[in-house]
Short mmCIF file of N, CA and C in Angstrom, two decimals:
data_model
loop_
_atom_site.label_atom_id
_atom_site.label_comp_id
_atom_site.label_asym_id
_atom_site.label_seq_id
_atom_site.Cartn_x
_atom_site.Cartn_y
_atom_site.Cartn_z
N UNK A 1 53.47 -2.89 -35.33
CA UNK A 1 52.74 -1.80 -34.76
C UNK A 1 51.70 -2.28 -33.75
N UNK A 2 51.04 -3.37 -34.06
CA UNK A 2 50.02 -3.86 -33.16
C UNK A 2 50.61 -4.31 -31.83
N UNK A 3 51.84 -4.86 -31.87
CA UNK A 3 52.49 -5.27 -30.62
C UNK A 3 52.82 -4.05 -29.78
N UNK A 4 53.25 -2.99 -30.44
CA UNK A 4 53.56 -1.73 -29.76
C UNK A 4 52.33 -1.16 -29.08
N UNK A 5 51.20 -1.15 -29.81
CA UNK A 5 49.93 -0.63 -29.26
C UNK A 5 49.47 -1.45 -28.06
N UNK A 6 49.58 -2.78 -28.17
CA UNK A 6 49.18 -3.66 -27.07
C UNK A 6 50.04 -3.42 -25.84
N UNK A 7 51.33 -3.24 -26.02
CA UNK A 7 52.24 -2.99 -24.91
C UNK A 7 51.91 -1.65 -24.26
N UNK A 8 51.59 -0.66 -25.10
CA UNK A 8 51.26 0.66 -24.58
C UNK A 8 49.96 0.61 -23.77
N UNK A 9 48.95 -0.13 -24.28
CA UNK A 9 47.67 -0.27 -23.58
C UNK A 9 47.88 -0.97 -22.25
N UNK A 10 48.74 -2.00 -22.22
CA UNK A 10 49.00 -2.72 -20.99
C UNK A 10 49.66 -1.81 -19.97
N UNK A 11 50.57 -0.95 -20.43
CA UNK A 11 51.23 -0.02 -19.52
C UNK A 11 50.22 0.96 -18.94
N UNK A 12 49.28 1.43 -19.79
CA UNK A 12 48.27 2.37 -19.31
C UNK A 12 47.36 1.69 -18.28
N UNK A 13 46.99 0.45 -18.57
CA UNK A 13 46.11 -0.28 -17.66
C UNK A 13 46.81 -0.49 -16.33
N UNK A 14 48.06 -0.96 -16.36
CA UNK A 14 48.77 -1.21 -15.12
C UNK A 14 49.06 0.08 -14.38
N UNK A 15 49.36 1.14 -15.09
CA UNK A 15 49.65 2.40 -14.40
C UNK A 15 48.38 2.98 -13.78
N UNK A 16 47.23 2.77 -14.44
CA UNK A 16 45.99 3.30 -13.86
C UNK A 16 45.57 2.48 -12.64
N UNK A 17 45.89 1.20 -12.64
CA UNK A 17 45.54 0.39 -11.47
C UNK A 17 46.47 0.67 -10.30
N UNK A 18 47.65 1.15 -10.55
CA UNK A 18 48.59 1.45 -9.48
C UNK A 18 48.41 2.84 -8.91
N UNK A 19 47.68 3.70 -9.62
CA UNK A 19 47.51 5.07 -9.12
C UNK A 19 46.69 5.04 -7.83
N UNK A 20 46.96 5.98 -6.93
CA UNK A 20 46.24 5.97 -5.65
C UNK A 20 44.75 6.25 -5.86
N UNK A 21 43.94 5.46 -5.20
CA UNK A 21 42.49 5.63 -5.31
C UNK A 21 42.02 6.72 -4.36
N UNK A 22 40.98 7.39 -4.79
CA UNK A 22 40.33 8.34 -3.90
C UNK A 22 39.24 7.55 -3.18
N UNK A 23 39.37 7.41 -1.89
CA UNK A 23 38.41 6.63 -1.13
C UNK A 23 37.13 7.43 -0.94
N UNK A 24 36.03 6.84 -1.38
CA UNK A 24 34.74 7.49 -1.20
C UNK A 24 34.23 7.15 0.18
N UNK A 25 33.55 8.10 0.76
CA UNK A 25 32.94 7.86 2.06
C UNK A 25 31.81 6.86 1.87
N UNK A 26 31.74 5.88 2.74
CA UNK A 26 30.73 4.84 2.62
C UNK A 26 29.34 5.45 2.84
N UNK A 27 28.43 5.05 2.00
CA UNK A 27 27.06 5.53 2.06
C UNK A 27 26.41 5.07 3.36
N UNK A 28 25.80 6.00 4.12
CA UNK A 28 25.14 5.65 5.37
C UNK A 28 23.82 4.96 5.11
N UNK A 29 23.57 3.90 5.84
CA UNK A 29 22.31 3.18 5.68
C UNK A 29 21.67 2.98 7.04
N UNK A 30 20.38 2.72 7.03
CA UNK A 30 19.62 2.46 8.25
C UNK A 30 20.07 1.13 8.84
N UNK A 31 20.28 1.10 10.12
CA UNK A 31 20.72 -0.12 10.79
C UNK A 31 19.59 -0.62 11.72
N UNK A 32 19.26 -1.88 11.56
CA UNK A 32 18.15 -2.45 12.34
C UNK A 32 18.42 -2.44 13.84
N UNK A 33 19.69 -2.46 14.22
CA UNK A 33 20.00 -2.47 15.67
C UNK A 33 19.58 -1.16 16.35
N UNK A 34 19.39 -0.09 15.58
CA UNK A 34 18.91 1.17 16.16
C UNK A 34 17.51 0.99 16.76
N UNK A 35 16.74 0.07 16.21
CA UNK A 35 15.38 -0.16 16.69
C UNK A 35 15.36 -0.77 18.09
N UNK A 36 16.46 -1.39 18.50
CA UNK A 36 16.51 -1.99 19.83
C UNK A 36 17.02 -1.03 20.90
N UNK A 37 17.42 0.17 20.50
CA UNK A 37 17.87 1.18 21.46
C UNK A 37 16.64 1.83 22.08
N UNK A 38 16.58 1.87 23.41
CA UNK A 38 15.40 2.35 24.12
C UNK A 38 14.98 3.76 23.71
N UNK A 39 15.94 4.64 23.47
CA UNK A 39 15.62 6.02 23.10
C UNK A 39 14.89 6.10 21.76
N UNK A 40 15.14 5.14 20.88
CA UNK A 40 14.60 5.20 19.52
C UNK A 40 13.44 4.23 19.28
N UNK A 41 13.36 3.18 20.07
CA UNK A 41 12.46 2.07 19.74
C UNK A 41 10.99 2.46 19.61
N UNK A 42 10.53 3.45 20.35
CA UNK A 42 9.10 3.79 20.30
C UNK A 42 8.71 4.60 19.08
N UNK A 43 9.66 5.30 18.46
CA UNK A 43 9.29 6.19 17.35
C UNK A 43 10.03 5.94 16.05
N UNK A 44 11.19 5.30 16.08
CA UNK A 44 11.99 5.11 14.87
C UNK A 44 11.47 3.94 14.04
N UNK A 45 11.50 4.13 12.72
CA UNK A 45 11.00 3.11 11.81
C UNK A 45 11.87 3.07 10.57
N UNK A 46 12.09 1.89 10.04
CA UNK A 46 12.87 1.72 8.82
C UNK A 46 12.00 2.06 7.61
N UNK A 47 12.60 2.71 6.60
CA UNK A 47 11.91 2.95 5.33
C UNK A 47 12.26 1.78 4.43
N UNK A 48 11.29 0.96 4.10
CA UNK A 48 11.54 -0.31 3.40
C UNK A 48 12.17 -0.13 2.02
N UNK A 49 11.71 0.82 1.25
CA UNK A 49 12.18 0.96 -0.12
C UNK A 49 13.46 1.78 -0.26
N UNK A 50 13.93 2.42 0.82
CA UNK A 50 15.13 3.25 0.74
C UNK A 50 15.94 3.09 2.03
N UNK A 51 17.04 2.38 1.96
CA UNK A 51 17.84 2.09 3.16
C UNK A 51 18.63 3.30 3.65
N UNK A 52 18.64 4.40 2.88
CA UNK A 52 19.37 5.60 3.32
C UNK A 52 18.47 6.55 4.10
N UNK A 53 17.24 6.11 4.39
CA UNK A 53 16.30 6.98 5.11
C UNK A 53 15.70 6.26 6.30
N UNK A 54 15.23 7.07 7.25
CA UNK A 54 14.53 6.56 8.42
C UNK A 54 13.24 7.36 8.56
N UNK A 55 12.29 6.82 9.30
CA UNK A 55 11.00 7.49 9.47
C UNK A 55 10.68 7.60 10.95
N UNK A 56 10.11 8.75 11.30
CA UNK A 56 9.67 8.97 12.67
C UNK A 56 8.16 8.72 12.73
N UNK A 57 7.74 7.76 13.54
CA UNK A 57 6.31 7.45 13.67
C UNK A 57 5.56 8.56 14.38
N UNK A 58 6.24 9.29 15.22
CA UNK A 58 5.61 10.36 15.98
C UNK A 58 5.36 11.59 15.12
N UNK A 59 6.39 12.05 14.41
CA UNK A 59 6.29 13.26 13.57
C UNK A 59 5.71 12.95 12.20
N UNK A 60 5.75 11.68 11.83
CA UNK A 60 5.36 11.24 10.48
C UNK A 60 6.25 11.88 9.43
N UNK A 61 7.54 12.01 9.76
CA UNK A 61 8.52 12.58 8.83
C UNK A 61 9.57 11.54 8.48
N UNK A 62 10.03 11.62 7.23
CA UNK A 62 11.12 10.77 6.77
C UNK A 62 12.36 11.63 6.66
N UNK A 63 13.48 11.15 7.18
CA UNK A 63 14.71 11.93 7.12
C UNK A 63 15.85 11.03 6.67
N UNK A 64 16.91 11.66 6.13
CA UNK A 64 18.03 10.93 5.56
C UNK A 64 19.07 10.58 6.62
N UNK A 65 19.58 9.37 6.53
CA UNK A 65 20.70 8.94 7.37
C UNK A 65 21.92 8.69 6.49
N UNK A 66 21.82 9.15 5.24
CA UNK A 66 22.85 8.92 4.22
C UNK A 66 24.21 9.47 4.64
N UNK A 67 24.25 10.72 5.06
CA UNK A 67 25.56 11.32 5.35
C UNK A 67 25.96 11.23 6.82
N UNK A 68 24.98 11.28 7.72
CA UNK A 68 25.32 11.33 9.15
C UNK A 68 25.07 10.04 9.91
N UNK A 69 24.33 9.12 9.35
CA UNK A 69 24.07 7.86 10.02
C UNK A 69 23.30 8.03 11.31
N UNK A 70 23.82 7.43 12.38
CA UNK A 70 23.14 7.45 13.67
C UNK A 70 23.02 8.86 14.23
N UNK A 71 23.98 9.72 13.92
CA UNK A 71 23.90 11.10 14.44
C UNK A 71 22.72 11.85 13.81
N UNK A 72 22.29 11.47 12.60
CA UNK A 72 21.10 12.08 12.00
C UNK A 72 19.86 11.70 12.81
N UNK A 73 19.85 10.48 13.33
CA UNK A 73 18.74 10.04 14.17
C UNK A 73 18.73 10.84 15.47
N UNK A 74 19.93 11.04 16.04
CA UNK A 74 20.04 11.83 17.27
C UNK A 74 19.60 13.27 17.04
N UNK A 75 20.03 13.85 15.90
CA UNK A 75 19.65 15.23 15.57
C UNK A 75 18.14 15.36 15.48
N UNK A 76 17.51 14.38 14.85
CA UNK A 76 16.05 14.43 14.74
C UNK A 76 15.41 14.32 16.12
N UNK A 77 15.97 13.46 16.97
CA UNK A 77 15.40 13.24 18.29
C UNK A 77 15.43 14.49 19.16
N UNK A 78 16.49 15.31 19.01
CA UNK A 78 16.59 16.51 19.86
C UNK A 78 15.93 17.74 19.23
N UNK A 79 15.37 17.60 18.03
CA UNK A 79 14.70 18.75 17.40
C UNK A 79 13.42 19.10 18.15
N UNK A 80 13.06 20.37 18.13
CA UNK A 80 11.87 20.84 18.84
C UNK A 80 10.59 20.22 18.29
N UNK A 81 10.50 20.10 16.98
CA UNK A 81 9.31 19.51 16.37
C UNK A 81 9.08 18.08 16.85
N UNK A 82 10.17 17.32 16.94
CA UNK A 82 10.06 15.94 17.41
C UNK A 82 9.64 15.90 18.88
N UNK A 83 10.24 16.74 19.69
CA UNK A 83 9.90 16.76 21.12
C UNK A 83 8.42 17.08 21.33
N UNK A 84 7.90 18.06 20.57
CA UNK A 84 6.49 18.42 20.70
C UNK A 84 5.57 17.28 20.27
N UNK A 85 5.91 16.65 19.17
CA UNK A 85 5.04 15.57 18.69
C UNK A 85 5.13 14.34 19.60
N UNK A 86 6.27 14.14 20.26
CA UNK A 86 6.41 13.01 21.17
C UNK A 86 5.53 13.16 22.40
N UNK A 87 5.29 14.40 22.82
CA UNK A 87 4.41 14.61 23.99
C UNK A 87 3.03 14.03 23.71
N UNK A 88 2.45 14.39 22.57
CA UNK A 88 1.12 13.87 22.25
C UNK A 88 1.17 12.41 21.83
N UNK A 89 2.28 11.99 21.22
CA UNK A 89 2.43 10.60 20.79
C UNK A 89 2.41 9.66 21.99
N UNK A 90 3.11 10.02 23.05
CA UNK A 90 3.14 9.18 24.25
C UNK A 90 1.79 9.16 24.96
N UNK A 91 1.08 10.29 24.94
CA UNK A 91 -0.23 10.36 25.60
C UNK A 91 -1.27 9.52 24.86
N UNK A 92 -1.18 9.48 23.54
CA UNK A 92 -2.19 8.80 22.74
C UNK A 92 -1.83 7.38 22.35
N UNK A 93 -0.72 6.88 22.87
CA UNK A 93 -0.27 5.54 22.50
C UNK A 93 -1.01 4.51 23.34
N UNK A 94 -1.86 3.72 22.70
CA UNK A 94 -2.60 2.66 23.36
C UNK A 94 -2.21 1.34 22.73
N UNK A 95 -2.44 0.29 23.44
CA UNK A 95 -2.17 -1.02 22.84
C UNK A 95 -3.33 -1.38 21.92
N UNK A 96 -3.03 -2.16 20.90
CA UNK A 96 -4.05 -2.56 19.94
C UNK A 96 -5.15 -3.39 20.58
N UNK A 97 -4.83 -4.08 21.64
CA UNK A 97 -5.83 -4.94 22.27
C UNK A 97 -7.00 -4.15 22.83
N UNK A 98 -6.81 -2.84 23.07
CA UNK A 98 -7.92 -2.02 23.54
C UNK A 98 -8.91 -1.73 22.42
N UNK A 99 -8.48 -1.82 21.18
CA UNK A 99 -9.34 -1.48 20.06
C UNK A 99 -9.83 -2.70 19.29
N UNK A 100 -9.13 -3.81 19.39
CA UNK A 100 -9.48 -4.99 18.62
C UNK A 100 -10.05 -6.04 19.56
N UNK A 101 -11.21 -6.57 19.20
CA UNK A 101 -11.82 -7.62 20.00
C UNK A 101 -11.08 -8.93 19.76
N UNK A 102 -10.74 -9.65 20.82
CA UNK A 102 -10.03 -10.92 20.64
C UNK A 102 -10.83 -11.88 19.77
N UNK A 103 -10.14 -12.80 19.11
CA UNK A 103 -10.79 -13.71 18.17
C UNK A 103 -11.90 -14.53 18.82
N UNK A 104 -11.66 -15.06 20.00
CA UNK A 104 -12.70 -15.89 20.61
C UNK A 104 -13.95 -15.07 20.91
N UNK A 105 -13.79 -13.80 21.24
CA UNK A 105 -14.93 -12.91 21.47
C UNK A 105 -15.66 -12.67 20.15
N UNK A 106 -14.91 -12.46 19.08
CA UNK A 106 -15.52 -12.27 17.75
C UNK A 106 -16.26 -13.52 17.32
N UNK A 107 -15.69 -14.68 17.62
CA UNK A 107 -16.35 -15.94 17.28
C UNK A 107 -17.68 -16.07 18.01
N UNK A 108 -17.70 -15.68 19.27
CA UNK A 108 -18.94 -15.74 20.06
C UNK A 108 -19.99 -14.80 19.49
N UNK A 109 -19.56 -13.60 19.11
CA UNK A 109 -20.49 -12.62 18.54
C UNK A 109 -21.04 -13.12 17.22
N UNK A 110 -20.16 -13.65 16.37
CA UNK A 110 -20.60 -14.18 15.07
C UNK A 110 -21.56 -15.35 15.24
N UNK A 111 -21.26 -16.22 16.19
CA UNK A 111 -22.14 -17.37 16.44
C UNK A 111 -23.51 -16.90 16.91
N UNK A 112 -23.54 -15.91 17.80
CA UNK A 112 -24.82 -15.38 18.29
C UNK A 112 -25.63 -14.77 17.16
N UNK A 113 -24.97 -14.05 16.26
CA UNK A 113 -25.67 -13.45 15.12
C UNK A 113 -26.21 -14.53 14.19
N UNK A 114 -25.44 -15.58 13.96
CA UNK A 114 -25.90 -16.68 13.09
C UNK A 114 -27.10 -17.40 13.70
N UNK A 115 -27.06 -17.63 15.02
CA UNK A 115 -28.18 -18.29 15.70
C UNK A 115 -29.43 -17.41 15.61
N UNK A 116 -29.25 -16.12 15.79
CA UNK A 116 -30.37 -15.18 15.71
C UNK A 116 -31.01 -15.22 14.32
N UNK A 117 -30.19 -15.21 13.28
CA UNK A 117 -30.70 -15.25 11.91
C UNK A 117 -31.34 -16.61 11.62
N UNK A 118 -30.72 -17.70 12.09
CA UNK A 118 -31.30 -19.02 11.89
C UNK A 118 -32.68 -19.09 12.52
N UNK A 119 -32.81 -18.58 13.73
CA UNK A 119 -34.11 -18.56 14.41
C UNK A 119 -35.13 -17.78 13.58
N UNK A 120 -34.72 -16.63 13.06
CA UNK A 120 -35.63 -15.82 12.25
C UNK A 120 -36.06 -16.53 10.98
N UNK A 121 -35.12 -17.18 10.30
CA UNK A 121 -35.44 -17.90 9.06
C UNK A 121 -36.34 -19.09 9.35
N UNK A 122 -36.04 -19.82 10.42
CA UNK A 122 -36.82 -21.00 10.79
C UNK A 122 -38.28 -20.65 11.06
N UNK A 123 -38.49 -19.50 11.68
CA UNK A 123 -39.85 -19.09 12.05
C UNK A 123 -40.47 -18.11 11.05
N UNK A 124 -39.79 -17.88 9.94
CA UNK A 124 -40.37 -17.05 8.88
C UNK A 124 -40.39 -15.56 9.19
N UNK A 125 -39.49 -15.10 10.03
CA UNK A 125 -39.42 -13.66 10.33
C UNK A 125 -38.73 -12.93 9.19
N UNK A 126 -39.09 -11.68 9.02
CA UNK A 126 -38.46 -10.88 7.97
C UNK A 126 -37.06 -10.46 8.41
N UNK A 127 -36.23 -10.12 7.43
CA UNK A 127 -34.88 -9.64 7.76
C UNK A 127 -34.96 -8.33 8.53
N UNK A 128 -35.97 -7.55 8.24
CA UNK A 128 -36.13 -6.26 8.91
C UNK A 128 -36.37 -6.45 10.41
N UNK A 129 -37.05 -7.53 10.78
CA UNK A 129 -37.34 -7.77 12.20
C UNK A 129 -36.10 -8.21 12.98
N UNK A 130 -35.04 -8.61 12.27
CA UNK A 130 -33.81 -9.05 12.94
C UNK A 130 -33.20 -7.94 13.79
N UNK A 131 -33.24 -6.71 13.29
CA UNK A 131 -32.68 -5.58 14.05
C UNK A 131 -33.42 -5.40 15.36
N UNK A 132 -34.74 -5.51 15.31
CA UNK A 132 -35.55 -5.37 16.52
C UNK A 132 -35.21 -6.47 17.52
N UNK A 133 -35.04 -7.69 17.04
CA UNK A 133 -34.70 -8.81 17.91
C UNK A 133 -33.30 -8.63 18.52
N UNK A 134 -32.36 -8.13 17.72
CA UNK A 134 -31.00 -7.88 18.24
C UNK A 134 -31.03 -6.78 19.30
N UNK A 135 -31.83 -5.74 19.07
CA UNK A 135 -31.97 -4.67 20.08
C UNK A 135 -32.58 -5.22 21.37
N UNK A 136 -33.57 -6.09 21.22
CA UNK A 136 -34.21 -6.72 22.38
C UNK A 136 -33.20 -7.55 23.16
N UNK A 137 -32.39 -8.34 22.47
CA UNK A 137 -31.38 -9.17 23.13
C UNK A 137 -30.37 -8.30 23.87
N UNK A 138 -29.99 -7.17 23.27
CA UNK A 138 -29.05 -6.25 23.93
C UNK A 138 -29.63 -5.68 25.21
N UNK A 139 -30.92 -5.35 25.20
CA UNK A 139 -31.51 -4.77 26.41
C UNK A 139 -31.77 -5.83 27.48
N UNK A 140 -32.14 -7.04 27.07
CA UNK A 140 -32.39 -8.10 28.05
C UNK A 140 -31.08 -8.56 28.70
N UNK A 141 -30.06 -8.75 27.88
CA UNK A 141 -28.77 -9.25 28.37
C UNK A 141 -27.75 -8.12 28.39
N UNK A 142 -28.06 -7.06 29.10
CA UNK A 142 -27.22 -5.85 29.12
C UNK A 142 -25.82 -6.12 29.69
N UNK A 143 -25.68 -7.09 30.56
CA UNK A 143 -24.37 -7.35 31.16
C UNK A 143 -23.48 -8.21 30.26
N UNK A 144 -24.04 -8.77 29.21
CA UNK A 144 -23.26 -9.64 28.31
C UNK A 144 -22.50 -8.82 27.28
N UNK A 145 -21.19 -9.06 27.20
CA UNK A 145 -20.38 -8.35 26.20
C UNK A 145 -20.72 -8.81 24.79
N UNK A 146 -21.14 -10.07 24.65
CA UNK A 146 -21.52 -10.59 23.34
C UNK A 146 -22.80 -9.91 22.86
N UNK A 147 -23.79 -9.83 23.74
CA UNK A 147 -25.06 -9.18 23.37
C UNK A 147 -24.86 -7.71 23.05
N UNK A 148 -23.99 -7.04 23.81
CA UNK A 148 -23.72 -5.62 23.56
C UNK A 148 -23.10 -5.40 22.18
N UNK A 149 -22.26 -6.33 21.76
CA UNK A 149 -21.54 -6.18 20.49
C UNK A 149 -22.32 -6.70 19.29
N UNK A 150 -23.41 -7.40 19.53
CA UNK A 150 -24.19 -7.98 18.44
C UNK A 150 -24.91 -6.89 17.66
N UNK A 151 -24.80 -6.95 16.35
CA UNK A 151 -25.58 -6.04 15.49
C UNK A 151 -26.02 -6.85 14.29
N UNK A 152 -27.30 -6.81 14.02
CA UNK A 152 -27.80 -7.67 12.95
C UNK A 152 -29.02 -7.02 12.31
N UNK A 153 -28.79 -6.07 11.43
CA UNK A 153 -29.87 -5.42 10.70
C UNK A 153 -30.29 -6.26 9.51
N UNK A 154 -31.16 -5.70 8.67
CA UNK A 154 -31.71 -6.47 7.55
C UNK A 154 -30.64 -6.88 6.53
N UNK A 155 -29.66 -6.00 6.27
CA UNK A 155 -28.63 -6.31 5.28
C UNK A 155 -27.72 -7.42 5.77
N UNK A 156 -27.30 -7.32 7.02
CA UNK A 156 -26.42 -8.34 7.58
C UNK A 156 -27.15 -9.67 7.74
N UNK A 157 -28.42 -9.61 8.15
CA UNK A 157 -29.22 -10.83 8.32
C UNK A 157 -29.37 -11.56 6.98
N UNK A 158 -29.64 -10.81 5.92
CA UNK A 158 -29.77 -11.41 4.59
C UNK A 158 -28.45 -12.03 4.16
N UNK A 159 -27.36 -11.31 4.42
CA UNK A 159 -26.04 -11.80 4.04
C UNK A 159 -25.70 -13.10 4.77
N UNK A 160 -26.00 -13.16 6.05
CA UNK A 160 -25.74 -14.38 6.84
C UNK A 160 -26.61 -15.52 6.32
N UNK A 161 -27.89 -15.24 6.07
CA UNK A 161 -28.81 -16.29 5.60
C UNK A 161 -28.39 -16.82 4.23
N UNK A 162 -28.06 -15.92 3.31
CA UNK A 162 -27.76 -16.34 1.93
C UNK A 162 -26.34 -16.88 1.75
N UNK A 163 -25.37 -16.30 2.45
CA UNK A 163 -23.97 -16.66 2.21
C UNK A 163 -23.39 -17.66 3.20
N UNK A 164 -24.03 -17.82 4.35
CA UNK A 164 -23.49 -18.75 5.36
C UNK A 164 -24.46 -19.90 5.62
N UNK A 165 -25.67 -19.56 6.06
CA UNK A 165 -26.63 -20.61 6.41
C UNK A 165 -27.12 -21.37 5.18
N UNK A 166 -27.44 -20.66 4.11
CA UNK A 166 -27.95 -21.30 2.89
C UNK A 166 -27.01 -22.36 2.35
N UNK A 167 -25.76 -22.01 2.05
CA UNK A 167 -24.82 -23.03 1.54
C UNK A 167 -24.59 -24.18 2.53
N UNK A 168 -24.55 -23.87 3.83
CA UNK A 168 -24.31 -24.92 4.82
C UNK A 168 -25.44 -25.95 4.81
N UNK A 169 -26.70 -25.47 4.87
CA UNK A 169 -27.83 -26.40 4.93
C UNK A 169 -28.07 -27.09 3.59
N UNK A 170 -27.75 -26.43 2.48
CA UNK A 170 -27.85 -27.08 1.17
C UNK A 170 -26.89 -28.27 1.12
N UNK A 171 -25.67 -28.05 1.60
CA UNK A 171 -24.67 -29.12 1.63
C UNK A 171 -25.12 -30.26 2.55
N UNK A 172 -25.70 -29.92 3.70
CA UNK A 172 -26.19 -30.93 4.63
C UNK A 172 -27.30 -31.77 4.00
N UNK A 173 -28.24 -31.10 3.32
CA UNK A 173 -29.36 -31.82 2.70
C UNK A 173 -28.84 -32.75 1.60
N UNK A 174 -27.95 -32.25 0.75
CA UNK A 174 -27.39 -33.07 -0.32
C UNK A 174 -26.65 -34.27 0.27
N UNK A 175 -25.91 -34.06 1.33
CA UNK A 175 -25.19 -35.15 2.00
C UNK A 175 -26.16 -36.19 2.54
N UNK A 176 -27.22 -35.73 3.22
CA UNK A 176 -28.21 -36.64 3.79
C UNK A 176 -28.95 -37.40 2.69
N UNK A 177 -29.28 -36.71 1.59
CA UNK A 177 -29.99 -37.36 0.49
C UNK A 177 -29.12 -38.40 -0.21
N UNK A 178 -27.84 -38.13 -0.29
CA UNK A 178 -26.94 -39.09 -0.94
C UNK A 178 -26.80 -40.38 -0.13
N UNK A 179 -27.03 -40.30 1.17
CA UNK A 179 -26.97 -41.49 2.03
C UNK A 179 -28.29 -42.28 1.99
N UNK A 180 -29.40 -41.57 1.76
CA UNK A 180 -30.72 -42.22 1.82
C UNK A 180 -30.96 -43.09 0.58
N UNK A 181 -31.64 -44.19 0.82
CA UNK A 181 -31.95 -45.08 -0.30
C UNK A 181 -33.18 -44.58 -1.04
N UNK A 182 -34.18 -44.14 -0.28
CA UNK A 182 -35.40 -43.60 -0.86
C UNK A 182 -35.71 -42.27 -0.20
N UNK A 183 -36.31 -41.40 -0.94
CA UNK A 183 -36.79 -40.15 -0.36
C UNK A 183 -37.93 -39.62 -1.21
N UNK A 184 -38.75 -38.78 -0.61
CA UNK A 184 -39.83 -38.15 -1.35
C UNK A 184 -39.76 -36.65 -1.13
N UNK A 185 -40.31 -35.93 -2.05
CA UNK A 185 -40.27 -34.47 -1.99
C UNK A 185 -41.68 -33.97 -2.19
N UNK A 186 -42.16 -33.19 -1.24
CA UNK A 186 -43.50 -32.60 -1.39
C UNK A 186 -43.37 -31.09 -1.30
N UNK A 187 -44.19 -30.42 -2.08
CA UNK A 187 -44.13 -28.96 -2.14
C UNK A 187 -45.52 -28.42 -1.86
N UNK A 188 -45.58 -27.44 -0.99
CA UNK A 188 -46.85 -26.77 -0.71
C UNK A 188 -46.83 -25.45 -1.46
N UNK A 189 -47.60 -25.36 -2.50
CA UNK A 189 -47.61 -24.17 -3.35
C UNK A 189 -48.67 -23.17 -2.92
N UNK A 190 -49.42 -23.49 -1.90
CA UNK A 190 -50.47 -22.55 -1.47
C UNK A 190 -49.85 -21.40 -0.70
N UNK A 191 -50.56 -20.30 -0.68
CA UNK A 191 -50.07 -19.15 0.07
C UNK A 191 -50.89 -18.92 1.32
N UNK A 192 -51.59 -19.94 1.79
CA UNK A 192 -52.38 -19.83 3.01
C UNK A 192 -51.55 -20.31 4.19
N UNK A 193 -51.68 -19.66 5.29
CA UNK A 193 -51.00 -20.09 6.50
C UNK A 193 -49.53 -19.70 6.51
N UNK A 194 -48.83 -20.37 7.36
CA UNK A 194 -47.41 -20.08 7.54
C UNK A 194 -46.65 -20.87 6.57
#
């Protein structure tokens, strides 16, 4: 009986494998080459977590490319909502360089702020006076882009002094002391004078 059952199961398996398959339509997915097409490149975006969808940067809408593929992208492109949003999207599209200061410019601004705070600490100025000094530098050097961009109020001045200048000079002093054979330390505990 077991041989009969095995033979019958084998016949069922072979007959099911020989039966004609119903071909399923292949699932449509987003294709990266669509991003290189001029008509789509400015607004089309891939949805990272779902390859069956695409996103319009102009309309801020996500739509399916599952069933129609590239024609779904075309349908979205010719829709009235997309056309209207593209008008304002093209008008308001600026390059990032207009909004972000280049690194070397930021470095110059940061260096100027650190020098300003160092000067204030060296001469015993309060953190509150740093804002006044920064305003003065902006008005004196009005043509300088660095001076225009400099801002250094009491909170920022304290942060620069405690988090940047303090650790740097502490490290310098420890390094210099480790090289010295002899050194002395004197402390003025009086509160008279500077």
